[in-house]
Short mmCIF file of C-alpha atoms in Angstrom, two decimals:
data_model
loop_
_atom_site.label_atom_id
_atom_site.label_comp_id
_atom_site.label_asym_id
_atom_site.label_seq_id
_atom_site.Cartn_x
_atom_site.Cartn_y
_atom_site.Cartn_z
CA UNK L 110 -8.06 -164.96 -21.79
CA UNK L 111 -8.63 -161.55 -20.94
CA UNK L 112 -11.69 -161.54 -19.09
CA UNK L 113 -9.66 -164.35 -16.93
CA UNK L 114 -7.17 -161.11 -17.01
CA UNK L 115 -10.03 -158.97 -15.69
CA UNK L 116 -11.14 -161.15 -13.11
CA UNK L 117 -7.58 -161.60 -11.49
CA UNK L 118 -6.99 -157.91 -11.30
CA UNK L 119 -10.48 -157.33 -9.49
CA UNK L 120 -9.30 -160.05 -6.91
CA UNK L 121 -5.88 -159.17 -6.50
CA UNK L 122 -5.58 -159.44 -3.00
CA UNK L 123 -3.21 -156.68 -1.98
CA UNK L 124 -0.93 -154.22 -3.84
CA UNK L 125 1.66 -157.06 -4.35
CA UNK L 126 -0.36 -159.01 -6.02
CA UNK L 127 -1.48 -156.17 -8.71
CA UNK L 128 1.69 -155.06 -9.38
CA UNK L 129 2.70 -158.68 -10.60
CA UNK L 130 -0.36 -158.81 -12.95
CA UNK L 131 0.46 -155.76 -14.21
CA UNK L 132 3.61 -156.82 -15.45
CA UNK L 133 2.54 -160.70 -16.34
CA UNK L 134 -0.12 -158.73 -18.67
CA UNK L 135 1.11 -155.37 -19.39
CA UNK L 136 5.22 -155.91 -18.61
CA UNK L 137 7.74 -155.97 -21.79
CA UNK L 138 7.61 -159.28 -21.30
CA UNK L 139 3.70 -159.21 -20.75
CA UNK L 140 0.98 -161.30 -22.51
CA UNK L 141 -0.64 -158.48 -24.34
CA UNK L 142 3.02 -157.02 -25.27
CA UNK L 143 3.52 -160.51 -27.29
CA UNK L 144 0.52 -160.52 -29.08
CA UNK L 145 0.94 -157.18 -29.78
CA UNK L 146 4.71 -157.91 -31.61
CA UNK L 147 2.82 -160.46 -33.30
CA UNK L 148 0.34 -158.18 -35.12
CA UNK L 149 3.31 -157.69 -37.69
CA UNK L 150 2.57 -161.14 -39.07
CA UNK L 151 -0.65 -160.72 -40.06
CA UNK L 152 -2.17 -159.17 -43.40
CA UNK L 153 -2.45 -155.51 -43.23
CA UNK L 154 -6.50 -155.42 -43.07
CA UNK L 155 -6.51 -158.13 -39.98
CA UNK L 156 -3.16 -156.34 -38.72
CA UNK L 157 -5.87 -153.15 -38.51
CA UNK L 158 -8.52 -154.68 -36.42
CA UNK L 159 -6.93 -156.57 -33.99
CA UNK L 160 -4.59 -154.32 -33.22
CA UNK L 161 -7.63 -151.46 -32.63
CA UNK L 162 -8.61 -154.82 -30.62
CA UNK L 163 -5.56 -155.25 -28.66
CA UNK L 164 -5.57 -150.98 -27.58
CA UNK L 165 -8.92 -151.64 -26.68
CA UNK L 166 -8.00 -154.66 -24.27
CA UNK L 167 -4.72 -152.31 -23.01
CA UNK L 168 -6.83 -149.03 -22.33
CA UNK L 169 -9.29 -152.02 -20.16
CA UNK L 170 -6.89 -153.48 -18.44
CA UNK L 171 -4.93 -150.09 -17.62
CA UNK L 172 -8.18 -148.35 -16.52
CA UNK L 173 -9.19 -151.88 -14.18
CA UNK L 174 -5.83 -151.94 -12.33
CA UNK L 175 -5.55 -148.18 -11.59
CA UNK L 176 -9.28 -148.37 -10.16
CA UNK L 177 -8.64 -151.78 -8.08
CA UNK L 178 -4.90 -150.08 -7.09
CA UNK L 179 -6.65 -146.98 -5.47
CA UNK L 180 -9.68 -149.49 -3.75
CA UNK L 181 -6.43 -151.45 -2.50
CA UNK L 182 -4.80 -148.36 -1.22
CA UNK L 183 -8.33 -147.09 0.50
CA UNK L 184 -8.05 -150.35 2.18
CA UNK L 185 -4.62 -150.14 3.15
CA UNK L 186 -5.22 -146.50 4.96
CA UNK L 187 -8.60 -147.70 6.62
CA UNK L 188 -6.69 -151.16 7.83
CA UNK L 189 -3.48 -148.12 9.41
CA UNK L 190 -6.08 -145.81 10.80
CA UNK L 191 -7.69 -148.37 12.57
CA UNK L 192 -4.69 -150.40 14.21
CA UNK L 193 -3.42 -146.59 15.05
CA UNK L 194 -6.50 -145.22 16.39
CA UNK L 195 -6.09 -142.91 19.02
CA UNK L 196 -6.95 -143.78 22.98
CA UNK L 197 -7.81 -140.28 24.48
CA UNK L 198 -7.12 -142.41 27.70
CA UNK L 199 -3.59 -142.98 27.32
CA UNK L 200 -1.39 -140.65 28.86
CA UNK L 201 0.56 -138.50 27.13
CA UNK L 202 4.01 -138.29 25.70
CA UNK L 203 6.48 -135.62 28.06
CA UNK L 204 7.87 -133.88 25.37
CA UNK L 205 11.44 -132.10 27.01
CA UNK L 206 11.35 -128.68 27.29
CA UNK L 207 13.93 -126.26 26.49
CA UNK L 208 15.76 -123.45 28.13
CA UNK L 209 17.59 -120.74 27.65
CA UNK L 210 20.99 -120.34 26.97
CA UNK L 211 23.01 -118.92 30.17
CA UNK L 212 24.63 -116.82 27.97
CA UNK L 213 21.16 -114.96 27.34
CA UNK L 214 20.18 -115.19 30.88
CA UNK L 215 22.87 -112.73 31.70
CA UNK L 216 22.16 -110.31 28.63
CA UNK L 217 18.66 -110.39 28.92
CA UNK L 218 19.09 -110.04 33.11
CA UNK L 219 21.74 -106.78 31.95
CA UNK L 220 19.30 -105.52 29.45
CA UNK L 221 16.58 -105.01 31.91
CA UNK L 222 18.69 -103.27 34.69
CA UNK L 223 19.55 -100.42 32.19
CA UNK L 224 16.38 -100.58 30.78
CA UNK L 225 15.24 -99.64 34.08
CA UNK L 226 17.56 -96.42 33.69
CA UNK L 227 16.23 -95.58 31.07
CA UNK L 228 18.36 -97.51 28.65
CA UNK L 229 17.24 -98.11 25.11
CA UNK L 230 18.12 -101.57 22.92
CA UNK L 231 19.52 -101.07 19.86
CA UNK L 232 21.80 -104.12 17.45
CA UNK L 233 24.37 -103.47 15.25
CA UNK L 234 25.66 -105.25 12.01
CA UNK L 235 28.22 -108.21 12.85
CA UNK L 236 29.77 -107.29 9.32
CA UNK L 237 31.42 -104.27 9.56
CA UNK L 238 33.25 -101.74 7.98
CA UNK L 239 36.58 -100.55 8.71
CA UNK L 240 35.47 -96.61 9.20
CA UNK L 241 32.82 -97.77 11.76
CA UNK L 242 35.05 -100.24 13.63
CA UNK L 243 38.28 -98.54 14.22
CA UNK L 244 38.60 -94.83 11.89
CA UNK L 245 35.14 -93.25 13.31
CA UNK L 246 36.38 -94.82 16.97
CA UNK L 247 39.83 -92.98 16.94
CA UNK L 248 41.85 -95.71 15.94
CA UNK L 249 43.14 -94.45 12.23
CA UNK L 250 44.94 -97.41 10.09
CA UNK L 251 48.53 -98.06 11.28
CA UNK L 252 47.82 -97.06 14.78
CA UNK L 253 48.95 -99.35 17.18
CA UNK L 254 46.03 -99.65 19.22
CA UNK L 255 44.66 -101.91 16.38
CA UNK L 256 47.11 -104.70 17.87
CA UNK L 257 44.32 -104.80 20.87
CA UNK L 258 41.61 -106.02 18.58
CA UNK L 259 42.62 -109.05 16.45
CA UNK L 260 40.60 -109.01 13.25
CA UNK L 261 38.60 -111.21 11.20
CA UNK L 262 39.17 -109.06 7.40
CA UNK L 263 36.74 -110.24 4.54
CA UNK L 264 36.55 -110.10 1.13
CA UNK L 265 34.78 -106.93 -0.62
CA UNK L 266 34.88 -103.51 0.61
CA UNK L 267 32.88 -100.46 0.80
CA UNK L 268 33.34 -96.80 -0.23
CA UNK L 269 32.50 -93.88 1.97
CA UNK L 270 31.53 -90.46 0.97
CA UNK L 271 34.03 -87.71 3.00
CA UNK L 272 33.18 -84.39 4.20
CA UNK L 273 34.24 -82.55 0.89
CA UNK L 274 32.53 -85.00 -1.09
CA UNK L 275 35.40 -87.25 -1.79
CA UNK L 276 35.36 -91.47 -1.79
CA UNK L 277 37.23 -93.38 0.53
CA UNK L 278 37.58 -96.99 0.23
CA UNK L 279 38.14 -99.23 3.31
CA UNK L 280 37.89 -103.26 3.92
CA UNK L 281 35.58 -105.04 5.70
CA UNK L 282 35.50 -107.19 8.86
CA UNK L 283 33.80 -109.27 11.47
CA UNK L 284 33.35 -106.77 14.68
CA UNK L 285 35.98 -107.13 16.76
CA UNK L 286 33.49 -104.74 19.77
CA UNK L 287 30.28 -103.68 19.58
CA UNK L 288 31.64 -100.00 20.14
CA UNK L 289 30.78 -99.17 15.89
CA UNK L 290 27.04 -99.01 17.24
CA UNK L 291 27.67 -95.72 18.68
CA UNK L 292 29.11 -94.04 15.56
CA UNK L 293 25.99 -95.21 13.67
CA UNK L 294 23.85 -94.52 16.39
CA UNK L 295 25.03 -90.66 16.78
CA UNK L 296 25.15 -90.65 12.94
CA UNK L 297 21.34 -91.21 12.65
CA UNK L 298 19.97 -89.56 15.85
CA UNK L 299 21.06 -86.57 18.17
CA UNK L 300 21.29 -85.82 21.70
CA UNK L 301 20.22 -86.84 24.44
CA UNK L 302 19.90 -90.72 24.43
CA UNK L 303 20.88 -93.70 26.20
CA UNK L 304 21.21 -96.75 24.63
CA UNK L 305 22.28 -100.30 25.25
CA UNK L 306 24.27 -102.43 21.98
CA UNK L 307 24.23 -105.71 23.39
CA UNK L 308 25.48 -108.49 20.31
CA UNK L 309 28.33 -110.99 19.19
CA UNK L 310 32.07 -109.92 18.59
CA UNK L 311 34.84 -111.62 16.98
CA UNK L 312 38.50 -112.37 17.66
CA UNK L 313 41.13 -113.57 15.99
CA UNK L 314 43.22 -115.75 18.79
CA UNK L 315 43.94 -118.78 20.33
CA UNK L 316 41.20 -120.24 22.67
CA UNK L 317 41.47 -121.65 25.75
CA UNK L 318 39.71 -121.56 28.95
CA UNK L 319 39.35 -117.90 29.06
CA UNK L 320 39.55 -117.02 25.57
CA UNK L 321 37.31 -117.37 22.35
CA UNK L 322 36.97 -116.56 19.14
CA UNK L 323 33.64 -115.63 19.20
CA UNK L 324 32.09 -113.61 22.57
CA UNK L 325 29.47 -111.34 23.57
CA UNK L 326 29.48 -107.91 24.66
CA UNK L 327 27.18 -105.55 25.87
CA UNK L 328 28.08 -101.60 24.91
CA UNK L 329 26.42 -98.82 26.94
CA UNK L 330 26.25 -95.02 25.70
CA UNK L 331 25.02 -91.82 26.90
CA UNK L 332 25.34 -88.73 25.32
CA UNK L 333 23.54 -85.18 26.18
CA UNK L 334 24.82 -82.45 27.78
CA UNK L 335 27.15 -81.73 30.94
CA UNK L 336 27.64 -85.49 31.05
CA UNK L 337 30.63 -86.17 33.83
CA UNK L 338 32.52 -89.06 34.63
CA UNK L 339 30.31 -89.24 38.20
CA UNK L 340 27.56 -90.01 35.82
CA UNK L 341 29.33 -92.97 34.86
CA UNK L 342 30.30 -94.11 37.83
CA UNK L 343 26.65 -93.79 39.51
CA UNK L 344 25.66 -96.02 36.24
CA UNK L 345 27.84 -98.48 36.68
CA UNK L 346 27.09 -98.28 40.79
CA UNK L 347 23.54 -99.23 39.42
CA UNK L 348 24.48 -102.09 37.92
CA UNK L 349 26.87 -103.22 41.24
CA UNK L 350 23.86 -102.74 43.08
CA UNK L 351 21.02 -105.19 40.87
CA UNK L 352 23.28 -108.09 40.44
CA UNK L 353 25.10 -107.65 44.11
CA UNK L 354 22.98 -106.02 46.52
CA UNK L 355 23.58 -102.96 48.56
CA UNK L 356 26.92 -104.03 50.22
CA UNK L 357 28.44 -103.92 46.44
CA UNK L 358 30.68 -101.00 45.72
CA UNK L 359 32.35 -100.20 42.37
CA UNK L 360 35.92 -99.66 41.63
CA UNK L 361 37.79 -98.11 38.92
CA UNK L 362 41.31 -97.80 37.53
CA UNK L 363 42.92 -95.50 34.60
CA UNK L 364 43.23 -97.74 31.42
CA UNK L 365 43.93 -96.68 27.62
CA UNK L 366 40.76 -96.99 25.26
CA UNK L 367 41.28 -95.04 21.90
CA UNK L 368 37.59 -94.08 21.78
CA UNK L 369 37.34 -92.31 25.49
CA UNK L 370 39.46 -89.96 27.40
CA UNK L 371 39.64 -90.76 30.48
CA UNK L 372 39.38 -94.57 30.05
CA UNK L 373 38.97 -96.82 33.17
CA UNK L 374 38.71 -100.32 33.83
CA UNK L 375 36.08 -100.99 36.34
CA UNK L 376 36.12 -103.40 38.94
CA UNK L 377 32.44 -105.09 40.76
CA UNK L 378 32.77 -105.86 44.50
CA UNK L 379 30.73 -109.27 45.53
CA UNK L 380 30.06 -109.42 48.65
CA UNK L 381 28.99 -112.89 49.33
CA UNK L 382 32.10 -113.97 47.95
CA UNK L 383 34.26 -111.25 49.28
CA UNK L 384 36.37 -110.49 46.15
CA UNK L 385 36.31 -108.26 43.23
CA UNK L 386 35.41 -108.88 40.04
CA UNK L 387 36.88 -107.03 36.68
CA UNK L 388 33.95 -106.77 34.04
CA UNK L 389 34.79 -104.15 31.51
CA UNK L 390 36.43 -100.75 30.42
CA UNK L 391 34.43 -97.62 30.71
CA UNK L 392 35.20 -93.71 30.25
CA UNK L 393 34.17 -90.39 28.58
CA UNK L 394 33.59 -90.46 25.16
CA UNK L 395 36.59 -89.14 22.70
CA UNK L 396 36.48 -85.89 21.44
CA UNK L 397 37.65 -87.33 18.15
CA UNK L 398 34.43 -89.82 17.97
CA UNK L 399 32.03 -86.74 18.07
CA UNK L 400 34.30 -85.02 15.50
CA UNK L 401 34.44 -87.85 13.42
CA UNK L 402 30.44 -88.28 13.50
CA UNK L 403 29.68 -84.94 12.90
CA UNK L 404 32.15 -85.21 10.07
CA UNK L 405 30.15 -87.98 8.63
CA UNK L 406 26.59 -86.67 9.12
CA UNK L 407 27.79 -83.65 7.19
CA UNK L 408 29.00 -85.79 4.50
CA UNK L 409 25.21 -87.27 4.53
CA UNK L 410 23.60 -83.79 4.35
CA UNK L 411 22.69 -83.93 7.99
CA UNK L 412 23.49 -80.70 10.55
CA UNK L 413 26.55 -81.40 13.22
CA UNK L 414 25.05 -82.50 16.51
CA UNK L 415 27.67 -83.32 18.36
CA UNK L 416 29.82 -79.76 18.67
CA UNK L 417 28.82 -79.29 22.36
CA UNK L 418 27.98 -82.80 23.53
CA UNK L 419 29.70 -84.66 26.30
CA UNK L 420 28.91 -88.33 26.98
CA UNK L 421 30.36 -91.77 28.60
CA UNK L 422 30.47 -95.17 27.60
CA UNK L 423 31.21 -98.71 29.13
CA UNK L 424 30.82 -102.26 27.95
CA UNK L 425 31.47 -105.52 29.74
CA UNK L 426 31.98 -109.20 28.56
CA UNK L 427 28.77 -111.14 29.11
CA UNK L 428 30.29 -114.58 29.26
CA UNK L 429 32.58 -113.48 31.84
CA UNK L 430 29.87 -112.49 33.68
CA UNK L 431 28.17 -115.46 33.18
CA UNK L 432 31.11 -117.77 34.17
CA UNK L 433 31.79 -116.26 37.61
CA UNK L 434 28.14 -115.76 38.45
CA UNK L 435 27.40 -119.66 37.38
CA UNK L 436 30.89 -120.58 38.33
CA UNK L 437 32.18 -122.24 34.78
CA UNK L 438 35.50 -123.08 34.38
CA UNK L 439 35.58 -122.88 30.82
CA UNK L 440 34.26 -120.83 28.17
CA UNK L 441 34.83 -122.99 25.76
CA UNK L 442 31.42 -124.87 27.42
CA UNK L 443 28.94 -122.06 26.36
CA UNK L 444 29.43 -122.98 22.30
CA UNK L 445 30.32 -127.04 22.51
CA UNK L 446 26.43 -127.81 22.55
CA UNK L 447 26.63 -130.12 25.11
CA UNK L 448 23.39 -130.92 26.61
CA UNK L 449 24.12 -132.29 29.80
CA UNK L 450 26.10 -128.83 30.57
CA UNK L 451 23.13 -126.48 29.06
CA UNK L 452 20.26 -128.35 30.92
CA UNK L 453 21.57 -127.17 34.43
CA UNK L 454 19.88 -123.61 33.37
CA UNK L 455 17.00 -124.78 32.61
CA UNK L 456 15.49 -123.86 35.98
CA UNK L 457 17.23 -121.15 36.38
#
């Protein structure tokens, strides 16, 4: 009987097949299980031998079908490679090809004008704390300028070492601007620099066609000495001029920022379409903000740096930008993910 057993398993045709002898020989219900139960009818001394006889037959059997399972599978992967061989003559599959994101296209396209000033990149934590966001930017808790930025608060919060050595607990947040780059910016270096923050901001409002929750920014500081407010201008004239041409011209008008005194909102003149176009506040840098960063590099050990500096800053709303340069209704479009909207930049 078992050498019949022995046979079939080197002839099993395909895996199928050896999986059902398995189990007609070696199953609970299996030929060798039975006789195996029926060793406990038998005197002890014959029980003995034919059940060394019966583990014999089981190690056999076990040791036959694992060698014919793995000449089975050889010949399984041999018959697939050869019905999927490869035709080096076939022509290829067009895999698509991506883009980028039009979003990018302006920040990287802003990024390299400044850079071309001599601009510098720098990013900025998305999680922020309250000193960096709104105490070290002239905007102290309970002042009302806070209403301007509507806040994502998280759990947790951090502690801050003040000037005389004492701790100061404040909250944490999603960044509302990517203004708290300069405070930790001027906190770890010292004048004169010019750097770029460009990065994602939150808000805390309704959406709708011009408004969402989550934007980007790009922040531009100088700081050094004798810095004016013609300085400014002539940077942001720069930037009229790269994405405009020469016919651009830049206006501004007074506006309240907390962090720069005198603020201005500043206004892009496009010529080819013959209009204006509002992209972003602007001014001198506080007074406060240096005293508030000297304030804290003290607390750190570090010498003030800021007692005699002047400086400017400016920052602009990239998907604005982006919408009246690519003329998109919405900006709701630039996070939906639709394809058939983010392919038309492709060639861009």
């Amino acid at each position: 009987m078992w050498e019949e057993a022995f046979q079939a398993i080197r002839k099993a045709p395909d895996l199928e097949a050896l999986k059902q002898l398995k189990a007609r020989y070696l199953g609970k219900k299996g030929l060798l299980t039975e006789e195996m139960k029926r060793l406990k009818e038998l005197p002890l001394e014959e029980r003995k031998a034919k059940g060394q006889a019966l583990n014999e037959v089981k190690a056999a059997l076990e040791r036959a079908i694992s060698e014919r399972e793995a000449e089975l599978e050889a010949l399984a992967l041999q018959e697939a490679l050869e019905k999927e061989r490869l035709d080096p003559s076939l022509p290829g599959y067009p895999f698509p090809k991506g883009g980028l994101h039009p979003v990018t296209l302006i920040e990287r396209e802003l990024v390299e004008i400044f850079r071309a000033l001599g601009y510098q990149a720098v990013e900025g934590p998305e999680v922020e704390s309250e000193f960096f966001n709104f105490d070290a930017l002239n905007i102290p808790e309970h002042h009302p300028a806070r209403d301007m930025w509507d806040t994502f608060w998280l759990e947790g919060s951090f502690t801050l070492k003040g000037p005389l050595g004492e701790a100061h607990p404040g909250r944490l947040l999603l960044r509302t601007h990517t203004s708290p780059m300069q405070v930790r910016y001027m906190v770890a270096h010292t004048p004169p620099f010019r750097i770029l923050v460009p990065g994602r901001v939150y808000r805390y409002e309704q959406t709708d066609a011009t408004h969402e929750a989550v934007f980007h920014q790009l922040e531009g500081l100088v700081v050094g000495e004798d810095i004016r407010m013609a300085d400014l201008k002539g940077a942001i004239l720069e930037l009229a001029y790269a994405l405009f041409g020469p016919e651009s011209r830049v206006r501004f008008q007074p506006i309240y920022f907390p962090f720069v005194e005198p603020g201005a909102q500043f206004a892009l003149w496009w010529p080819e379409k013959g209009r204006w176009l509002e992209l972003g506040g602007a001014g001198m840098v506080h007074p406060r903000v240096f005293q508030a960063v000297d304030a804290y590099r003290e607390a750190l050990g570090l010498k003030p740096a800021y007692r005699e500096a002047t400086g400017f800053a400016f920052g602009l709303g990239v998907e604005r930008l982006a919408m009246l340069r690519y003329g998109i209704p919405d900006i709701r479009y630039f996070f939906q993910n639709r394809l058939a909207f983010l392919k038309q930049f492709k060639g861009v």
